[in-house]
Coordinates of C-alpha atoms in Angstrom, one line a residue:
M82 CA -11.3 49.3 -2.7
K83 CA -14.1 47.8 -0.6
K84 CA -14.8 44.1 -0.8
Q85 CA -18.0 42.9 -2.5
T86 CA -20.6 40.8 -0.8
S87 CA -21.0 37.3 -2.2
F88 CA -24.2 36.4 -0.3
S89 CA -26.0 36.8 3.0
T90 CA -28.3 34.4 4.8
K91 CA -30.0 33.9 8.2
G92 CA -29.3 30.2 8.5
N93 CA -31.6 27.5 9.9
R94 CA -33.0 26.8 13.4
A95 CA -32.0 23.5 14.9
E96 CA -32.3 21.7 18.3
V97 CA -29.2 20.3 19.9
G98 CA -30.0 18.6 23.1
P99 CA -31.8 21.1 25.3
L100 CA -30.5 24.1 23.3
S101 CA -32.3 26.0 20.5
I102 CA -29.6 27.2 18.1
Q103 CA -29.2 28.9 14.7
R104 CA -27.1 26.9 12.3
M105 CA -25.2 29.4 10.2
L106 CA -22.6 27.2 8.5
P107 CA -22.9 25.1 6.4
N108 CA -25.7 26.9 4.6
R109 CA -27.3 26.7 1.2
Y110 CA -24.6 28.9 -0.4
A111 CA -21.4 27.7 1.2
N112 CA -19.9 24.7 3.1
K113 CA -16.9 26.5 4.5
V114 CA -15.2 29.8 5.0
G115 CA -11.4 29.2 5.0
P116 CA -10.9 26.4 7.5
F117 CA -14.2 27.0 9.2
V118 CA -16.8 24.3 8.2
F119 CA -19.5 24.8 10.9
L120 CA -21.0 27.5 13.0
D121 CA -23.8 27.2 15.5
Y122 CA -25.1 30.3 17.4
V123 CA -26.9 30.0 20.7
A124 CA -28.9 33.3 20.8
P125 CA -29.4 35.1 24.2
A126 CA -31.7 33.1 26.4
I127 CA -32.4 32.8 30.1
K128 CA -31.5 29.5 31.9
E129 CA -33.0 29.4 35.4
I130 CA -31.2 26.4 36.9
I131 CA -27.8 24.8 36.6
T132 CA -28.1 21.3 35.1
K133 CA -25.6 18.5 35.6
N134 CA -26.2 16.8 32.2
G135 CA -24.6 18.0 29.0
I136 CA -26.0 18.0 25.5
G137 CA -25.0 14.3 25.1
A138 CA -21.7 12.5 24.5
H139 CA -20.8 12.4 20.7
P140 CA -17.8 11.7 18.6
H141 CA -15.6 13.9 16.3
R142 CA -12.7 13.2 14.0
G143 CA -10.6 15.4 11.6
I144 CA -11.5 18.8 13.1
A145 CA -11.0 21.1 16.0
T146 CA -14.1 22.4 17.8
L147 CA -14.1 25.9 19.3
T148 CA -16.7 27.1 21.7
Y149 CA -16.8 30.9 22.4
I150 CA -19.2 31.7 25.3
L151 CA -20.3 35.3 25.5
Q152 CA -22.6 34.8 28.5
G153 CA -22.7 31.7 30.7
E154 CA -20.3 28.9 31.4
V155 CA -19.4 25.7 29.5
E156 CA -18.0 22.5 31.1
H157 CA -16.1 20.1 28.9
S158 CA -15.1 16.5 29.3
D159 CA -13.8 14.0 26.7
S160 CA -12.6 10.4 26.3
A161 CA -9.0 11.5 26.3
G162 CA -9.4 12.5 29.9
N163 CA -9.5 16.2 29.4
K164 CA -11.8 18.4 31.5
G165 CA -12.3 22.1 31.7
K166 CA -14.7 24.9 32.4
I167 CA -14.9 28.4 30.9
Y168 CA -16.9 31.4 31.9
S169 CA -18.4 34.4 30.1
G170 CA -16.0 35.6 27.5
G171 CA -13.9 32.4 27.5
V172 CA -12.9 30.0 24.7
Q173 CA -12.8 26.2 24.7
W174 CA -10.8 24.4 22.0
M175 CA -10.6 20.7 21.3
K176 CA -8.6 19.0 18.6
A177 CA -10.5 15.8 17.7
G178 CA -7.6 14.5 15.6
N179 CA -7.9 10.8 15.0
G180 CA -11.0 10.4 17.1
I181 CA -12.6 11.5 20.4
I182 CA -15.9 11.5 22.2
H183 CA -16.8 14.6 24.1
D184 CA -19.7 16.3 25.9
E185 CA -20.3 20.0 26.8
N186 CA -22.7 21.3 29.4
L187 CA -23.9 24.9 29.0
N188 CA -25.2 26.7 32.1
Y189 CA -25.5 30.3 33.4
D190 CA -22.4 31.8 34.8
S191 CA -22.0 30.7 38.4
Q192 CA -19.4 33.4 39.0
T193 CA -21.6 36.3 38.1
E194 CA -25.0 34.5 38.7
S195 CA -26.4 36.2 35.6
K196 CA -29.0 33.8 34.1
F197 CA -28.3 34.7 30.5
I198 CA -26.6 32.3 28.1
Q199 CA -25.2 33.2 24.6
G200 CA -22.4 31.6 22.6
F201 CA -21.0 30.0 19.5
Q202 CA -19.5 26.8 18.4
F203 CA -17.2 26.6 15.4
W204 CA -15.7 23.5 13.7
I205 CA -12.2 24.2 12.2
N206 CA -11.1 21.7 9.6
L207 CA -7.7 20.2 10.1
P208 CA -5.3 19.8 7.2
A209 CA -5.0 16.1 6.1
K210 CA -1.6 15.7 7.7
N211 CA -3.0 16.7 11.1
K212 CA -6.2 14.6 11.0
A213 CA -4.3 11.5 12.4
E214 CA -2.8 13.3 15.4
K215 CA -3.8 12.7 19.0
P216 CA -6.6 14.7 20.5
A217 CA -5.8 17.8 22.5
H218 CA -7.8 20.4 24.6
M219 CA -7.3 23.9 25.8
A220 CA -9.5 26.2 28.0
V221 CA -8.8 29.9 27.6
Q222 CA -10.5 32.2 30.2
A223 CA -11.8 35.7 29.2
N224 CA -8.9 37.5 30.7
E225 CA -6.5 35.5 28.5
V226 CA -8.2 36.4 25.2
P227 CA -6.1 39.0 23.5
K228 CA -7.9 42.4 23.3
K229 CA -7.1 45.9 22.2
T230 CA -8.9 49.2 22.2
L231 CA -9.6 50.6 18.7
P232 CA -8.5 54.1 17.6
N233 CA -10.3 57.1 19.1
E234 CA -11.9 54.9 21.8
S235 CA -14.3 53.7 19.2
G236 CA -14.6 50.1 20.6
W237 CA -12.5 47.0 21.0
L238 CA -11.3 43.9 19.1
K239 CA -10.7 40.5 20.6
V240 CA -8.6 37.9 18.8
I241 CA -10.3 34.5 19.4
V242 CA -8.2 32.7 16.7
G243 CA -5.2 33.8 14.7
N244 CA -3.4 37.2 14.9
Y245 CA -4.2 40.9 14.5
E246 CA -1.4 43.4 14.6
E247 CA 0.5 42.7 17.8
L248 CA -2.1 40.3 19.2
S249 CA -1.9 36.5 19.0
S250 CA -4.4 34.0 20.2
K251 CA -3.3 31.0 22.3
I252 CA -5.4 28.7 20.0
P253 CA -3.2 26.7 17.7
D254 CA -3.2 27.5 14.0
Y255 CA -2.9 24.8 11.4
S256 CA -3.4 27.2 8.5
K257 CA -3.8 30.9 8.1
Q258 CA -7.0 31.6 10.0
F259 CA -8.7 34.3 12.1
L260 CA -11.7 34.8 14.3
Y261 CA -12.3 38.4 15.6
H262 CA -15.0 39.7 17.9
I263 CA -15.4 43.4 17.3
Q264 CA -17.5 45.7 19.4
L265 CA -18.2 49.3 18.2
N266 CA -19.6 52.1 20.2
A267 CA -22.6 54.2 19.0
G268 CA -21.8 56.3 15.9
Q269 CA -18.3 54.8 15.4
Q270 CA -16.7 53.0 12.5
F271 CA -13.7 50.7 11.9
S272 CA -12.0 49.2 8.8
L273 CA -9.9 46.1 8.2
E274 CA -7.9 45.3 5.1
M275 CA -8.1 41.7 3.8
E276 CA -5.4 40.0 1.7
N277 CA -6.1 38.6 -1.8
K278 CA -7.6 35.1 -1.9
T279 CA -8.7 35.3 1.8
E280 CA -12.1 33.9 2.5
V281 CA -14.0 35.9 5.0
A282 CA -17.5 36.1 6.5
A283 CA -19.2 38.2 9.1
F284 CA -22.0 37.2 11.6
L285 CA -24.2 39.8 13.3
P286 CA -25.4 38.3 16.6
T287 CA -27.9 40.8 17.9
Q288 CA -27.9 44.2 16.0
N289 CA -28.1 45.6 12.5
V290 CA -24.7 46.7 11.2
M291 CA -23.6 48.7 8.1
L292 CA -20.9 46.8 6.2
N293 CA -19.3 48.6 3.2
N294 CA -22.3 51.0 3.1
T295 CA -24.9 48.3 3.1
V296 CA -27.1 47.6 6.2
F297 CA -27.4 44.0 7.2
Q298 CA -29.9 42.7 9.8
A299 CA -29.3 41.1 13.2
G300 CA -28.9 37.3 12.7
E301 CA -27.4 37.6 9.2
F302 CA -24.3 35.7 8.0
I303 CA -22.5 37.7 5.3
A304 CA -19.8 36.3 3.0
F305 CA -17.4 38.5 0.9
D306 CA -15.5 37.9 -2.3
K307 CA -11.9 36.7 -2.3
V308 CA -10.4 39.9 -3.8
A309 CA -8.1 42.0 -1.6
G310 CA -9.9 44.9 -0.1
E311 CA -11.4 46.7 2.8
I312 CA -14.3 45.8 5.1
E313 CA -15.7 48.9 6.7
I314 CA -17.9 48.5 9.7
K315 CA -20.2 51.4 10.8
N316 CA -22.4 51.6 13.8
T317 CA -25.3 54.0 12.9
S318 CA -27.3 53.0 16.0
L319 CA -27.5 54.6 19.5
T320 CA -26.1 51.5 21.3
T321 CA -22.9 49.4 21.0
I322 CA -22.9 46.7 18.3
D323 CA -21.1 43.3 18.1
I324 CA -19.8 41.6 15.0
L325 CA -17.9 38.3 14.5
L326 CA -15.4 38.3 11.5
F327 CA -13.8 35.1 10.6
G328 CA -12.1 33.2 7.7
G329 CA -8.7 32.4 6.4
E330 CA -6.8 31.1 3.4
E331 CA -8.7 29.1 0.8
Y332 CA -8.6 25.4 1.7
A333 CA -7.2 23.5 -1.3
E334 CA -7.5 19.9 0.0
P335 CA -10.8 17.9 -0.4
V336 CA -13.3 18.4 2.4
I337 CA -15.8 15.6 3.0
A338 CA -18.2 16.2 5.9
E339 CA -20.7 13.7 7.2
G340 CA -22.3 13.8 10.6
P341 CA -19.6 14.7 13.2
F342 CA -16.7 13.8 11.0
V343 CA -14.8 15.9 8.5
M344 CA -12.2 14.1 6.4
S345 CA -10.4 14.2 3.0
S346 CA -12.2 11.3 1.3
Q347 CA -15.4 9.1 1.6
A348 CA -13.2 6.2 2.5
E349 CA -11.8 8.1 5.5
I350 CA -15.4 8.9 6.5
A351 CA -16.3 5.2 6.4
A352 CA -13.2 4.5 8.5
A353 CA -14.2 7.1 11.0
Y354 CA -17.6 5.5 11.5
R355 CA -16.1 2.0 11.6
D356 CA -13.5 3.0 14.3
F357 CA -16.2 4.8 16.3
Y358 CA -18.5 1.7 16.4
A359 CA -15.5 -0.5 17.2
G360 CA -14.9 1.6 20.4
K361 CA -11.6 3.0 19.3
Y362 CA -12.4 6.6 20.5
G363 CA -12.7 5.5 24.1
R364 CA -15.4 6.7 26.4
I365 CA -16.0 9.4 28.9

């Protein structure tokens, strides 16, 4: 049985520092998909020069941030002393835990010298018991991201978060969660089975895609119901297509999001702001 679509939306345009992005989550229909509470998409663009300044130092608490860069490079620094740089196809993960200040600088890929930039940032909610843990950071380069060829040479699947068959991501899991990047060749199709009570959404970065016999447009965010079933992806175009598929188990604890903080109560949000203004997150 194929899963039913709950809703689809194209999100909202926003400006983050020097970047123009599409904010896909939260949206007018949903505040989260499994543990994922935020998704920004930087659409393909040309960046002519490498800049030294990032988007601006800012705090986080109660979440892990995950940056997946399709084209370009991202340099990270934070108040816990972590630094890292990823290149096209790489993943940068930071557990904010009990509070951190970080900055990211997005440039074109200095290794390939391609001027294009394109990428995503997700926020992954931490369970209440993990929100008070110390911050942590991990940089995963493209060649370290688990990848497998799909049957009949129809395309490939990368596991950015979670597991798929024999593949396992290096990114830590605090609940059942997954983030897959799937690429299908022209005229090909691929299906995945989802367990009952699994929240799942798809995002189509640049091309139209047929999902369960319905065509959705480039730039759409599509959420599915929570009933066990199949998601069938068909590429009816003459070029390769990309799709992000993500979600996980339904999050049962309270989720209170305000600004850069995601906590379990309004009192914890107030404490997050109070500690930040008191300088307890350190500085870069």
